[in-house]
Short mmCIF file of C-alpha atoms in Angstrom, two decimals:
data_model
loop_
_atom_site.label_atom_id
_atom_site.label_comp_id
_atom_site.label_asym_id
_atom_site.label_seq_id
_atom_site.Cartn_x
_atom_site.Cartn_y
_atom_site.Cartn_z
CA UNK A 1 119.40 169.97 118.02
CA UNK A 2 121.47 169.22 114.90
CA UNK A 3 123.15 165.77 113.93
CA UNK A 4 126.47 167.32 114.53
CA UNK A 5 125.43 168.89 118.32
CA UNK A 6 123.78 164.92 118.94
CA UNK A 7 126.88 163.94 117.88
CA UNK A 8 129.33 165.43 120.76
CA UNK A 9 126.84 164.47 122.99
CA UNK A 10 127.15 160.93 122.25
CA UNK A 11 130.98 161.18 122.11
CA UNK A 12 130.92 163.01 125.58
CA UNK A 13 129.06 160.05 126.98
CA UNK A 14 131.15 157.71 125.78
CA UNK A 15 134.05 159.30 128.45
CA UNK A 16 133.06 157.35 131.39
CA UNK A 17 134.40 160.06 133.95
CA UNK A 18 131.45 162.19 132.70
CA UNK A 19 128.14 161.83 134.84
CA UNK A 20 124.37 164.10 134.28
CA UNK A 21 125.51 166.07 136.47
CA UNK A 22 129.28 166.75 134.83
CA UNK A 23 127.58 167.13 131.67
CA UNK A 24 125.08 169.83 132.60
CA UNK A 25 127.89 171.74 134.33
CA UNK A 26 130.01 171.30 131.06
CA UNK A 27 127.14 172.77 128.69
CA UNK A 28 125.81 175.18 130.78
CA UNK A 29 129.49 177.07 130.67
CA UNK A 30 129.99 176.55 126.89
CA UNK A 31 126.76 176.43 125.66
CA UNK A 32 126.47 173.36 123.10
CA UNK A 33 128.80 170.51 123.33
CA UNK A 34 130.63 171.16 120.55
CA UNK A 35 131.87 174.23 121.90
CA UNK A 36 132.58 172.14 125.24
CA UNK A 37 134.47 169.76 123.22
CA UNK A 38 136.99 171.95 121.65
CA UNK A 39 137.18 173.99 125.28
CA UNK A 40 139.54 173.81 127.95
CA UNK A 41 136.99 172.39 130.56
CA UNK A 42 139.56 173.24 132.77
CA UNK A 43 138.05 176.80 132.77
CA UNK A 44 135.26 175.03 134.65
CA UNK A 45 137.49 174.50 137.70
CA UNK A 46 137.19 170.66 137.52
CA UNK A 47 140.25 168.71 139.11
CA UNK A 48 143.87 168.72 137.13
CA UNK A 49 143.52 165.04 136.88
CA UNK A 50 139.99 165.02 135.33
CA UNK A 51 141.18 167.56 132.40
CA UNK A 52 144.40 165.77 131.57
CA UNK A 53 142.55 162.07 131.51
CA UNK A 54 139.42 164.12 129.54
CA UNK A 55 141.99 165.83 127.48
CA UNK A 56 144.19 162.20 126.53
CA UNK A 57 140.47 160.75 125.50
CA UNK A 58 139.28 163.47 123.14
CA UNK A 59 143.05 162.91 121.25
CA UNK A 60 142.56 159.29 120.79
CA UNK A 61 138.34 159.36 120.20
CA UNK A 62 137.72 158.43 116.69
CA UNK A 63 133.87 159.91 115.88
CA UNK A 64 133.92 157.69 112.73
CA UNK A 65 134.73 153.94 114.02
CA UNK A 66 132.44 154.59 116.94
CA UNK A 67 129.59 155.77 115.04
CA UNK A 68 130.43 153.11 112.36
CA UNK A 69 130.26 150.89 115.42
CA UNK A 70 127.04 152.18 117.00
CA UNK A 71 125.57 151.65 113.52
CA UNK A 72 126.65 148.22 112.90
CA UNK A 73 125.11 147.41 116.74
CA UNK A 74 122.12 149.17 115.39
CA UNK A 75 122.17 151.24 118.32
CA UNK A 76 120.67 154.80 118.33
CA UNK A 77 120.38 157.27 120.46
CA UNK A 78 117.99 160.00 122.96
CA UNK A 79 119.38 163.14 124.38
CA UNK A 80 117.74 164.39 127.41
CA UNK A 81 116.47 167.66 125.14
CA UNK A 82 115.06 164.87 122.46
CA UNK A 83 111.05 165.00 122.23
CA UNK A 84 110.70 161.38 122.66
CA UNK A 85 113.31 161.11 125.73
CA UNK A 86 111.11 159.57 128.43
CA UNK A 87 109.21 161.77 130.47
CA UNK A 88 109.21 160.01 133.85
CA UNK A 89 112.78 159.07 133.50
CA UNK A 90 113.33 163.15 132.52
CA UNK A 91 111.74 164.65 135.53
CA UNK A 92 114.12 162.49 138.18
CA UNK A 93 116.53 164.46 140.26
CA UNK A 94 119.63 163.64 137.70
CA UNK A 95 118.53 161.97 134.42
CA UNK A 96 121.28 160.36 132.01
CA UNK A 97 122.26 163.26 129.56
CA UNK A 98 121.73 160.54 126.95
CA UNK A 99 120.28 157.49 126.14
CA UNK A 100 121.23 154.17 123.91
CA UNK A 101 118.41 152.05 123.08
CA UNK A 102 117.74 149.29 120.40
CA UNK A 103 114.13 149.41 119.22
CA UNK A 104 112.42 152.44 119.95
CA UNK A 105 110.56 153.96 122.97
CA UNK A 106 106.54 154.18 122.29
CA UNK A 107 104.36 157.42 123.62
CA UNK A 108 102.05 154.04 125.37
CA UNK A 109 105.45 153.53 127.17
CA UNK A 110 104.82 156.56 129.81
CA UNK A 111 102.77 154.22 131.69
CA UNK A 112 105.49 151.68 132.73
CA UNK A 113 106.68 150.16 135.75
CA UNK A 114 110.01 147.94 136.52
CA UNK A 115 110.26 144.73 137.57
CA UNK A 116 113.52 143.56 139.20
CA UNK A 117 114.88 141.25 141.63
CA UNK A 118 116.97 138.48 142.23
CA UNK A 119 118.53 136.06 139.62
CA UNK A 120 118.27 132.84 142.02
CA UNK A 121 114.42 132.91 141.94
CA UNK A 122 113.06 130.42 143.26
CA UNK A 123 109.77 128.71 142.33
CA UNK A 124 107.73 130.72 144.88
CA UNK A 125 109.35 133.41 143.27
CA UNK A 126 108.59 132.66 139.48
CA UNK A 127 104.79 132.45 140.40
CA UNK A 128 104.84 135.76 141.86
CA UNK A 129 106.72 137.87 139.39
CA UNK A 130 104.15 135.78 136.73
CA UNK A 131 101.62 136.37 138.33
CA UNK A 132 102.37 140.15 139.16
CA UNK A 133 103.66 141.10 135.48
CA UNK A 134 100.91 139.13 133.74
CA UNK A 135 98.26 141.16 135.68
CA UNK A 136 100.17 144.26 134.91
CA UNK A 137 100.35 143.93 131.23
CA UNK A 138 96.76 143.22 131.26
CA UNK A 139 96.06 146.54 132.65
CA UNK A 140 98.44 148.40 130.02
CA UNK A 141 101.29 148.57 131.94
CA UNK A 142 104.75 148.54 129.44
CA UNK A 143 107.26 145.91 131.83
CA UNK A 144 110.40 147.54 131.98
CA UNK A 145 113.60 145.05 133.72
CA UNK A 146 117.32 144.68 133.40
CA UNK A 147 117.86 141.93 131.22
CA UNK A 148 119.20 139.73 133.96
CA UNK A 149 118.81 136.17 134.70
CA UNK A 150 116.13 135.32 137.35
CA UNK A 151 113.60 137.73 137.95
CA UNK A 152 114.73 139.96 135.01
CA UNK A 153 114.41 137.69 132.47
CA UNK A 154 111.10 136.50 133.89
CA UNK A 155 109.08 139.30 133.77
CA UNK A 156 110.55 140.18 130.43
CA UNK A 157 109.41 136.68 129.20
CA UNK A 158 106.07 136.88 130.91
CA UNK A 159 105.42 140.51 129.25
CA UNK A 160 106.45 139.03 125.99
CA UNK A 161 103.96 135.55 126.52
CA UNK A 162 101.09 138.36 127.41
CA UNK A 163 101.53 140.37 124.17
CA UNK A 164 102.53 143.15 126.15
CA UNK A 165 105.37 145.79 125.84
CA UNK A 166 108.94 145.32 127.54
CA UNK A 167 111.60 147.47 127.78
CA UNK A 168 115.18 146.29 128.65
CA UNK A 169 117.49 148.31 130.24
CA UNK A 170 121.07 147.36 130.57
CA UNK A 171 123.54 150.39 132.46
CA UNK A 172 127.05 147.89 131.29
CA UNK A 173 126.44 149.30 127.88
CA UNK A 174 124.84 147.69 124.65
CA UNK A 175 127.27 147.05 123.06
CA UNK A 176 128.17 144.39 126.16
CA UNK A 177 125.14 142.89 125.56
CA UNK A 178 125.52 140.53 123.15
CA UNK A 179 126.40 137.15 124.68
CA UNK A 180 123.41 134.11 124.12
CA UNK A 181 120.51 134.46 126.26
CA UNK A 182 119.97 137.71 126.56
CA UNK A 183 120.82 138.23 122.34
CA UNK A 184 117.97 136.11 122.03
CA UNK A 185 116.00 138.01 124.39
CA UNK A 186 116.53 141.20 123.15
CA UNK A 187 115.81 140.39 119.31
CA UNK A 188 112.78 139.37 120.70
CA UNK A 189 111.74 142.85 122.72
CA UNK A 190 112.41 144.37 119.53
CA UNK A 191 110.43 142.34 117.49
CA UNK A 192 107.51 142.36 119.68
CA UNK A 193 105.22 145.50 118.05
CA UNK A 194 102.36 144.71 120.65
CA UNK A 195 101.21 147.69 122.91
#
């Protein structure tokens, strides 16, 4: 895939009313996404209102101040047809047609395994999601969570303590991100080299 092709996908994801499945309806019928976005996906047969509120956000996008943005973030980005997207992730029934990640994904990271749960954990709680993602590390096993208080932040934390890999994964957008705790946290993940 070129730079320029990575780049529409990007900018399609960044219209919110565009879903895996959307997408791979949209490139199927045009064939790259730069074709899709100078189309008329209304040739598609998608709803009037989807077209006109696609149409009003591909007149206002601005490629350069969002990938001036994304840079600044240090954000990059996987499409699903990159080598290094994640396999497991890839082989789910509708996998996200792209992927922003700080840091970078690791070929050690196929063998990983989430840990999530509440964010009022209580004590019984802490020793168990210790206990669980200290014996998983130990065996290999990359931590993967959502960046969340509680539970989250725990097994990140715990992963990190071990030496282990941890991957964060936050759906609000990374650019969202950015408020105390979890900055900390994350410049942390992506400093950690172990695994």
């Amino acid at each position: 895939m070129t730079d320029l092709e990575k780049r529409y996908w990007v900018s399609f994801s960044a219209f919110n009313k565009i879903g895996p499945k959307k997408f791979q309806t949209i490139l199927k019928y045009f064939g790259s996404a730069e074709k899709a976005w100078k189309g008329d996906l209304a040739e598609i047969g998608f709803k009037e209102e989807f077209v006109k509120d696609f149409n009003n956000f591909r007149e206002t996008f601005d490629f350069s101040s969002y990938y001036l943005r994304l840079e600044k973030l240090e954000i990059n980005s996987i499409t699903l047809e990159d080598i290094n997207y994640p396999k497991s992730l890839k082989e789910t029934d509708s996998p996200p047609f792209l992927l922003y990640l700080l840091g970078e994904i690791l070929p050690n990271d196929e063998l990983a395994i989430g840990i999530v749960g509440t964010r009022k954990i209580t004590s019984y709680g802490q020793q168990v999601t210790q206990s669980l993602t200290a014996d998983l590390v130990v065996n290999g096993l990359t931590i993967v969570s959502g960046l969340a208080y509680g539970v989250d932040y725990l097994a990140h934390q715990t992963a990190l303590e071990m030496k282990g890999r941890t991957i964060g994964v936050w759906a609000g957008g990374l650019d969202t991100v950015r408020d105390g705790f979890r900055q900390k946290l994350i410049e942390t993940i992506i400093k950690n080299k172990q695994g």
